[in-house]
PDB file of C-alpha atoms in Angstrom:
ATOM      1  CA  MET U 999     -11.194  81.257  24.635  1.00 84.00           C
ATOM      2  CA  ASP U1000     -11.187  84.363  22.671  1.00 92.00           C
ATOM      3  CA  TYR U1001      -7.842  86.077  21.645  1.00 95.00           C
ATOM      4  CA  ASP U1002      -6.810  89.594  20.766  1.00 96.00           C
ATOM      5  CA  TYR U1003      -4.099  88.349  18.531  1.00 97.00           C
ATOM      6  CA  VAL U1004      -3.578  85.109  16.885  1.00 97.00           C
ATOM      7  CA  ILE U1005       0.161  84.798  15.514  1.00 97.00           C
ATOM      8  CA  VAL U1006       0.852  81.884  12.925  1.00 97.00           C
ATOM      9  CA  GLY U1007       4.294  80.482  13.160  1.00 95.00           C
ATOM     10  CA  ALA U1008       6.574  80.611  16.000  1.00 95.00           C
ATOM     11  CA  GLY U1009       9.844  81.589  14.219  1.00 91.00           C
ATOM     12  CA  SER U1010      11.937  84.554  14.868  1.00 85.00           C
ATOM     13  CA  ALA U1011       9.220  87.047  13.777  1.00 88.00           C
ATOM     14  CA  GLY U1012       6.274  85.156  15.292  1.00 93.00           C
ATOM     15  CA  ALA U1013       7.625  84.382  18.751  1.00 91.00           C
ATOM     16  CA  VAL U1014       9.129  87.771  19.427  1.00 87.00           C
ATOM     17  CA  LEU U1015       5.955  89.525  18.377  1.00 92.00           C
ATOM     18  CA  ALA U1016       3.920  87.255  20.628  1.00 94.00           C
ATOM     19  CA  SER U1017       5.957  87.821  23.622  1.00 91.00           C
ATOM     20  CA  ARG U1018       5.815  91.462  23.191  1.00 89.00           C
ATOM     21  CA  LEU U1019       2.254  91.538  22.702  1.00 94.00           C
ATOM     22  CA  SER U1020       1.632  89.525  25.789  1.00 93.00           C
ATOM     23  CA  ALA U1021       4.433  91.075  27.970  1.00 91.00           C
ATOM     24  CA  ASP U1022       1.871  93.402  29.875  1.00 87.00           C
ATOM     25  CA  GLY U1023      -0.618  91.000  30.693  1.00 89.00           C
ATOM     26  CA  GLY U1024      -3.227  92.847  29.117  1.00 91.00           C
ATOM     27  CA  ALA U1025      -3.749  90.968  25.814  1.00 94.00           C
ATOM     28  CA  GLN U1026      -4.953  87.272  24.938  1.00 95.00           C
ATOM     29  CA  VAL U1027      -2.260  86.196  22.471  1.00 96.00           C
ATOM     30  CA  ALA U1028      -2.354  82.718  20.692  1.00 96.00           C
ATOM     31  CA  LEU U1029       0.827  81.557  18.991  1.00 96.00           C
ATOM     32  CA  ILE U1030       0.104  78.638  16.458  1.00 96.00           C
ATOM     33  CA  GLU U1031       2.933  76.466  15.539  1.00 96.00           C
ATOM     34  CA  ALA U1032       2.902  73.455  13.229  1.00 94.00           C
ATOM     35  CA  GLY U1033       6.217  71.881  14.348  1.00 95.00           C
ATOM     36  CA  PRO U1034       7.342  70.808  17.718  1.00 95.00           C
ATOM     37  CA  ASP U1035       7.340  72.865  21.036  1.00 93.00           C
ATOM     38  CA  TYR U1036      10.488  72.281  23.387  1.00 91.00           C
ATOM     39  CA  SER U1037      12.385  73.878  26.288  1.00 89.00           C
ATOM     40  CA  SER U1038      15.810  74.979  25.934  1.00 86.00           C
ATOM     41  CA  ALA U1039      16.929  71.778  27.723  1.00 90.00           C
ATOM     42  CA  GLN U1040      15.311  69.740  25.084  1.00 93.00           C
ATOM     43  CA  THR U1041      17.392  71.371  22.112  1.00 91.00           C
ATOM     44  CA  PRO U1042      18.645  68.494  19.794  1.00 92.00           C
ATOM     45  CA  GLU U1043      22.466  68.734  19.924  1.00 91.00           C
ATOM     46  CA  ALA U1044      22.445  68.872  16.199  1.00 92.00           C
ATOM     47  CA  MET U1045      20.403  72.452  16.343  1.00 91.00           C
ATOM     48  CA  LYS U1046      23.257  73.768  18.732  1.00 86.00           C
ATOM     49  CA  SER U1047      26.046  72.993  16.232  1.00 83.00           C
ATOM     50  CA  PRO U1048      27.233  75.849  13.877  1.00 76.00           C
ATOM     51  CA  ASN U1049      27.406  73.045  11.384  1.00 82.00           C
ATOM     52  CA  PRO U1050      23.878  72.707  10.229  1.00 85.00           C
ATOM     53  CA  ASN U1051      24.378  69.396   8.227  1.00 90.00           C
ATOM     54  CA  ASP U1052      22.812  67.113  10.718  1.00 94.00           C
ATOM     55  CA  ILE U1053      19.500  69.157  11.538  1.00 93.00           C
ATOM     56  CA  ILE U1054      18.964  69.931   7.573  1.00 92.00           C
ATOM     57  CA  LEU U1055      19.800  66.959   6.554  1.00 93.00           C
ATOM     58  CA  GLY U1056      19.540  64.061   9.055  1.00 94.00           C
ATOM     59  CA  GLU U1057      16.372  61.784   9.043  1.00 95.00           C
ATOM     60  CA  THR U1058      16.140  61.953  12.776  1.00 95.00           C
ATOM     61  CA  TYR U1059      15.378  65.535  12.629  1.00 95.00           C
ATOM     62  CA  ALA U1060      12.872  65.703   9.752  1.00 95.00           C
ATOM     63  CA  PRO U1061      10.293  67.137  12.191  1.00 95.00           C
ATOM     64  CA  TYR U1062      11.969  70.127  12.613  1.00 96.00           C
ATOM     65  CA  ARG U1063      11.966  70.831   8.780  1.00 96.00           C
ATOM     66  CA  TRP U1064       9.768  71.423   5.928  1.00 95.00           C
ATOM     67  CA  ASP U1065      11.261  69.003   3.773  1.00 94.00           C
ATOM     68  CA  ALA U1066       8.680  69.154   0.797  1.00 94.00           C
ATOM     69  CA  LEU U1067       9.400  72.723   0.017  1.00 94.00           C
ATOM     70  CA  ASN U1068      11.373  73.382  -3.179  1.00 95.00           C
ATOM     71  CA  ALA U1069      12.666  76.364  -4.873  1.00 95.00           C
ATOM     72  CA  ARG U1070      15.208  77.753  -7.387  1.00 93.00           C
ATOM     73  CA  ARG U1071      17.217  81.150  -7.945  1.00 89.00           C
ATOM     74  CA  THR U1072      16.704  81.078 -11.740  1.00 93.00           C
ATOM     75  CA  ARG U1073      14.794  79.079 -14.395  1.00 92.00           C
ATOM     76  CA  ALA U1074      17.694  77.432 -15.503  1.00 94.00           C
ATOM     77  CA  GLN U1075      18.326  75.589 -12.178  1.00 93.00           C
ATOM     78  CA  ASN U1076      16.243  72.482 -11.228  1.00 95.00           C
ATOM     79  CA  PRO U1077      14.284  72.980  -8.116  1.00 95.00           C
ATOM     80  CA  ARG U1078      16.150  71.885  -4.802  1.00 93.00           C
ATOM     81  CA  THR U1079      15.046  71.401  -1.450  1.00 91.00           C
ATOM     82  CA  TYR U1080      14.523  74.850   0.447  1.00 92.00           C
ATOM     83  CA  TRP U1081      15.720  74.515   3.908  1.00 91.00           C
ATOM     84  CA  ARG U1082      13.080  75.931   6.377  1.00 94.00           C
ATOM     85  CA  GLY U1083      12.595  75.261   9.835  1.00 94.00           C
ATOM     86  CA  ARG U1084       9.662  74.011  11.705  1.00 95.00           C
ATOM     87  CA  GLY U1085       9.040  74.289  15.388  1.00 94.00           C
ATOM     88  CA  MET U1086       9.813  76.892  17.873  1.00 93.00           C
ATOM     89  CA  GLY U1087      12.448  79.196  16.465  1.00 91.00           C
ATOM     90  CA  GLY U1088      11.298  78.341  12.905  1.00 93.00           C
ATOM     91  CA  SER U1089      14.086  78.755  10.411  1.00 92.00           C
ATOM     92  CA  SER U1090      16.664  80.447  12.683  1.00 88.00           C
ATOM     93  CA  ALA U1091      16.569  77.266  14.621  1.00 90.00           C
ATOM     94  CA  VAL U1092      18.204  75.253  11.787  1.00 91.00           C
ATOM     95  CA  ASN U1093      20.552  78.079   9.906  1.00 86.00           C
ATOM     96  CA  GLY U1094      23.892  76.748  11.799  1.00 82.00           C
ATOM     97  CA  GLN U1095      23.692  79.784  14.085  1.00 84.00           C
ATOM     98  CA  ILE U1096      24.882  82.119  11.165  1.00 87.00           C
ATOM     99  CA  ALA U1097      24.045  85.739  11.882  1.00 91.00           C
ATOM    100  CA  ILE U1098      24.249  87.813   8.561  1.00 91.00           C
ATOM    101  CA  ARG U1099      22.038  90.766   8.026  1.00 93.00           C
ATOM    102  CA  GLY U1100      20.734  92.003   4.925  1.00 92.00           C
ATOM    103  CA  VAL U1101      22.552  94.641   2.954  1.00 93.00           C
ATOM    104  CA  PRO U1102      21.626  98.177   3.797  1.00 96.00           C
ATOM    105  CA  GLU U1103      20.615  98.715   0.122  1.00 96.00           C
ATOM    106  CA  ASP U1104      17.874  96.305   0.467  1.00 95.00           C
ATOM    107  CA  TYR U1105      16.320  97.936   3.429  1.00 97.00           C
ATOM    108  CA  ASP U1106      16.501 101.202   1.626  1.00 97.00           C
ATOM    109  CA  SER U1107      14.977 100.161  -1.445  1.00 97.00           C
ATOM    110  CA  TRP U1108      11.981  98.789   0.573  1.00 96.00           C
ATOM    111  CA  ALA U1109      11.564 102.052   2.370  1.00 97.00           C
ATOM    112  CA  ALA U1110      11.669 104.144  -1.094  1.00 97.00           C
ATOM    113  CA  THR U1111       9.011 101.586  -2.429  1.00 97.00           C
ATOM    114  CA  GLY U1112       6.496 102.209  -0.088  1.00 97.00           C
ATOM    115  CA  CYS U1113       7.798 100.355   3.249  1.00 95.00           C
ATOM    116  CA  PRO U1114       8.054 103.252   5.671  1.00 93.00           C
ATOM    117  CA  ALA U1115      10.328 102.837   8.628  1.00 94.00           C
ATOM    118  CA  TRP U1116      12.165 100.060   6.972  1.00 95.00           C
ATOM    119  CA  SER U1117      15.312 101.870   6.044  1.00 97.00           C
ATOM    120  CA  PHE U1118      18.554 100.666   6.933  1.00 97.00           C
ATOM    121  CA  ASN U1119      18.890 103.486   9.486  1.00 97.00           C
ATOM    122  CA  ASP U1120      15.364 102.608  10.831  1.00 97.00           C
ATOM    123  CA  VAL U1121      16.115  99.065  11.601  1.00 96.00           C
ATOM    124  CA  LEU U1122      19.734  99.625  12.654  1.00 97.00           C
ATOM    125  CA  PRO U1123      18.695 100.129  16.223  1.00 97.00           C
ATOM    126  CA  ALA U1124      16.604  96.861  16.298  1.00 94.00           C
ATOM    127  CA  PHE U1125      19.973  95.019  15.134  1.00 94.00           C
ATOM    128  CA  LYS U1126      21.954  96.533  17.743  1.00 96.00           C
ATOM    129  CA  ARG U1127      19.614  96.072  20.590  1.00 93.00           C
ATOM    130  CA  LEU U1128      19.777  92.219  19.589  1.00 89.00           C
ATOM    131  CA  GLU U1129      23.270  91.626  20.015  1.00 93.00           C
ATOM    132  CA  THR U1130      26.537  91.633  21.773  1.00 95.00           C
ATOM    133  CA  ASP U1131      29.209  91.857  19.198  1.00 96.00           C
ATOM    134  CA  LEU U1132      32.098  90.299  20.847  1.00 94.00           C
ATOM    135  CA  ARG U1133      34.867  91.902  18.182  1.00 95.00           C
ATOM    136  CA  PHE U1134      32.938  95.137  16.740  1.00 97.00           C
ATOM    137  CA  GLY U1135      30.666  95.796  19.592  1.00 96.00           C
ATOM    138  CA  SER U1136      32.107  99.428  19.742  1.00 96.00           C
ATOM    139  CA  GLU U1137      31.240 100.327  16.290  1.00 97.00           C
ATOM    140  CA  ASP U1138      28.170 102.360  15.636  1.00 96.00           C
ATOM    141  CA  TYR U1139      26.343  99.680  13.495  1.00 97.00           C
ATOM    142  CA  HIS U1140      26.623  97.251  16.095  1.00 97.00           C
ATOM    143  CA  GLY U1141      25.546  96.341  19.675  1.00 96.00           C
ATOM    144  CA  ASP U1142      27.524  95.575  22.816  1.00 96.00           C
ATOM    145  CA  CYS U1143      24.858  94.754  25.327  1.00 94.00           C
ATOM    146  CA  GLY U1144      22.106  92.728  23.663  1.00 91.00           C
ATOM    147  CA  PRO U1145      20.922  89.052  24.608  1.00 86.00           C
ATOM    148  CA  ILE U1146      22.580  87.456  21.596  1.00 87.00           C
ATOM    149  CA  PRO U1147      26.392  86.925  21.594  1.00 91.00           C
ATOM    150  CA  ILE U1148      27.892  87.322  17.818  1.00 94.00           C
ATOM    151  CA  TYR U1149      31.215  85.277  17.453  1.00 92.00           C
ATOM    152  CA  ARG U1150      33.622  85.143  14.794  1.00 93.00           C
ATOM    153  CA  ALA U1151      36.134  82.155  14.662  1.00 89.00           C
ATOM    154  CA  PRO U1152      39.759  83.176  14.461  1.00 90.00           C
ATOM    155  CA  ILE U1153      41.520  82.220  11.225  1.00 90.00           C
ATOM    156  CA  THR U1154      43.660  80.085  13.030  1.00 89.00           C
ATOM    157  CA  GLY U1155      40.840  77.793  14.070  1.00 88.00           C
ATOM    158  CA  TRP U1156      39.555  77.665  10.275  1.00 91.00           C
ATOM    159  CA  GLY U1157      39.384  74.384   8.506  1.00 91.00           C
ATOM    160  CA  ALA U1158      41.754  73.410   5.839  1.00 95.00           C
ATOM    161  CA  VAL U1159      39.187  74.081   2.935  1.00 95.00           C
ATOM    162  CA  ASP U1160      37.926  77.383   4.462  1.00 93.00           C
ATOM    163  CA  GLN U1161      41.653  78.561   4.772  1.00 95.00           C
ATOM    164  CA  ALA U1162      42.130  77.276   0.916  1.00 96.00           C
ATOM    165  CA  LEU U1163      39.056  78.927  -0.302  1.00 96.00           C
ATOM    166  CA  ALA U1164      39.827  82.256   1.420  1.00 96.00           C
ATOM    167  CA  GLU U1165      43.436  82.079   0.132  1.00 96.00           C
ATOM    168  CA  ALA U1166      42.191  81.311  -3.172  1.00 97.00           C
ATOM    169  CA  ALA U1167      39.781  84.326  -3.330  1.00 97.00           C
ATOM    170  CA  LEU U1168      42.360  86.759  -1.985  1.00 97.00           C
ATOM    171  CA  ASP U1169      44.887  85.524  -4.562  1.00 97.00           C
ATOM    172  CA  ALA U1170      42.021  86.032  -7.247  1.00 98.00           C
ATOM    173  CA  GLY U1171      42.105  89.942  -6.202  1.00 97.00           C
ATOM    174  CA  HIS U1172      38.912  89.970  -3.852  1.00 97.00           C
ATOM    175  CA  GLY U1173      39.407  91.924  -0.740  1.00 96.00           C
ATOM    176  CA  TRP U1174      39.392  91.137   3.126  1.00 96.00           C
ATOM    177  CA  ALA U1175      36.385  92.218   5.123  1.00 96.00           C
ATOM    178  CA  PRO U1176      36.738  91.410   8.533  1.00 95.00           C
ATOM    179  CA  ASP U1177      33.056  92.098   9.381  1.00 97.00           C
ATOM    180  CA  HIS U1178      30.395  91.170   6.663  1.00 95.00           C
ATOM    181  CA  ASN U1179      27.898  92.847   8.630  1.00 96.00           C
ATOM    182  CA  ALA U1180      29.389  96.328   8.395  1.00 96.00           C
ATOM    183  CA  PRO U1181      27.589  98.592   5.776  1.00 95.00           C
ATOM    184  CA  GLY U1182      29.359  98.390   2.380  1.00 93.00           C
ATOM    185  CA  ALA U1183      31.541  95.320   3.208  1.00 94.00           C
ATOM    186  CA  MET U1184      32.770  93.309   0.164  1.00 94.00           C
ATOM    187  CA  GLY U1185      35.100  90.571  -0.068  1.00 94.00           C
ATOM    188  CA  VAL U1186      36.389  87.399   2.050  1.00 95.00           C
ATOM    189  CA  SER U1187      35.049  87.240   5.308  1.00 94.00           C
ATOM    190  CA  PRO U1188      34.524  85.021   8.529  1.00 93.00           C
ATOM    191  CA  TYR U1189      30.930  84.703   9.052  1.00 88.00           C
ATOM    192  CA  ALA U1190      29.227  85.475  12.278  1.00 93.00           C
ATOM    193  CA  ILE U1191      27.710  82.903  14.434  1.00 90.00           C
ATOM    194  CA  LYS U1192      25.269  83.706  17.198  1.00 85.00           C
ATOM    195  CA  GLN U1193      26.460  81.014  19.553  1.00 69.00           C
ATOM    196  CA  LEU U1194      27.063  81.386  23.195  1.00 56.00           C
ATOM    197  CA  TYR U1195      29.059  78.359  24.098  1.00 48.00           C
ATOM    198  CA  LEU U1196      31.401  79.317  21.070  1.00 47.00           C
ATOM    199  CA  ALA U1197      31.543  83.026  22.499  1.00 42.00           C
ATOM    200  CA  ILE U1198      32.677  81.974  26.046  1.00 42.00           C
ATOM    201  CA  GLY U1199      34.853  78.754  25.093  1.00 42.00           C
ATOM    202  CA  PRO U1200      38.493  78.590  24.540  1.00 40.00           C
ATOM    203  CA  ALA U1201      39.956  80.836  21.771  1.00 36.00           C
TER     204      ALA U1201
END
């Protein structure tokens, strides 16, 4: 078969691009993925958990990862496993459902160095279309009618270690940032999770 487009990798970018290119039925699109293909009903329970420990470390879930990849942040560090997802959803399938955007300055620097249409203001409409932020959806930098619900655990639901770390950071003079995805946000913050069952479950 001849294809108009061949996309390598069924992660967040590849899967969405394949869907959009094939939406009108006029293009033949091949989406190639080295890892497992599975339906929503076949999603491993460990992948649904906001705690990514099992999905990124458990031997049972090795087919969903590229375990041979290593990386380091500086030359002073020893290389360590660089957790990357394999299969439908790519690395987004093994990231513990964490929904953290890049900081606006990064996008603006990309645009300034020759990537037109990649400034924060250019990409913000796409971020907004993706999400329904259950707490900050009315803010102009968030969405309130997208397909992905964004949830933040209330402080009363944090574990003892989380609470102790937050208190220590605040005592050390760091500020409180209720939404780390807000432009310019700095400080201690509950991280956003893209999880439907948490969003509709008990508070």
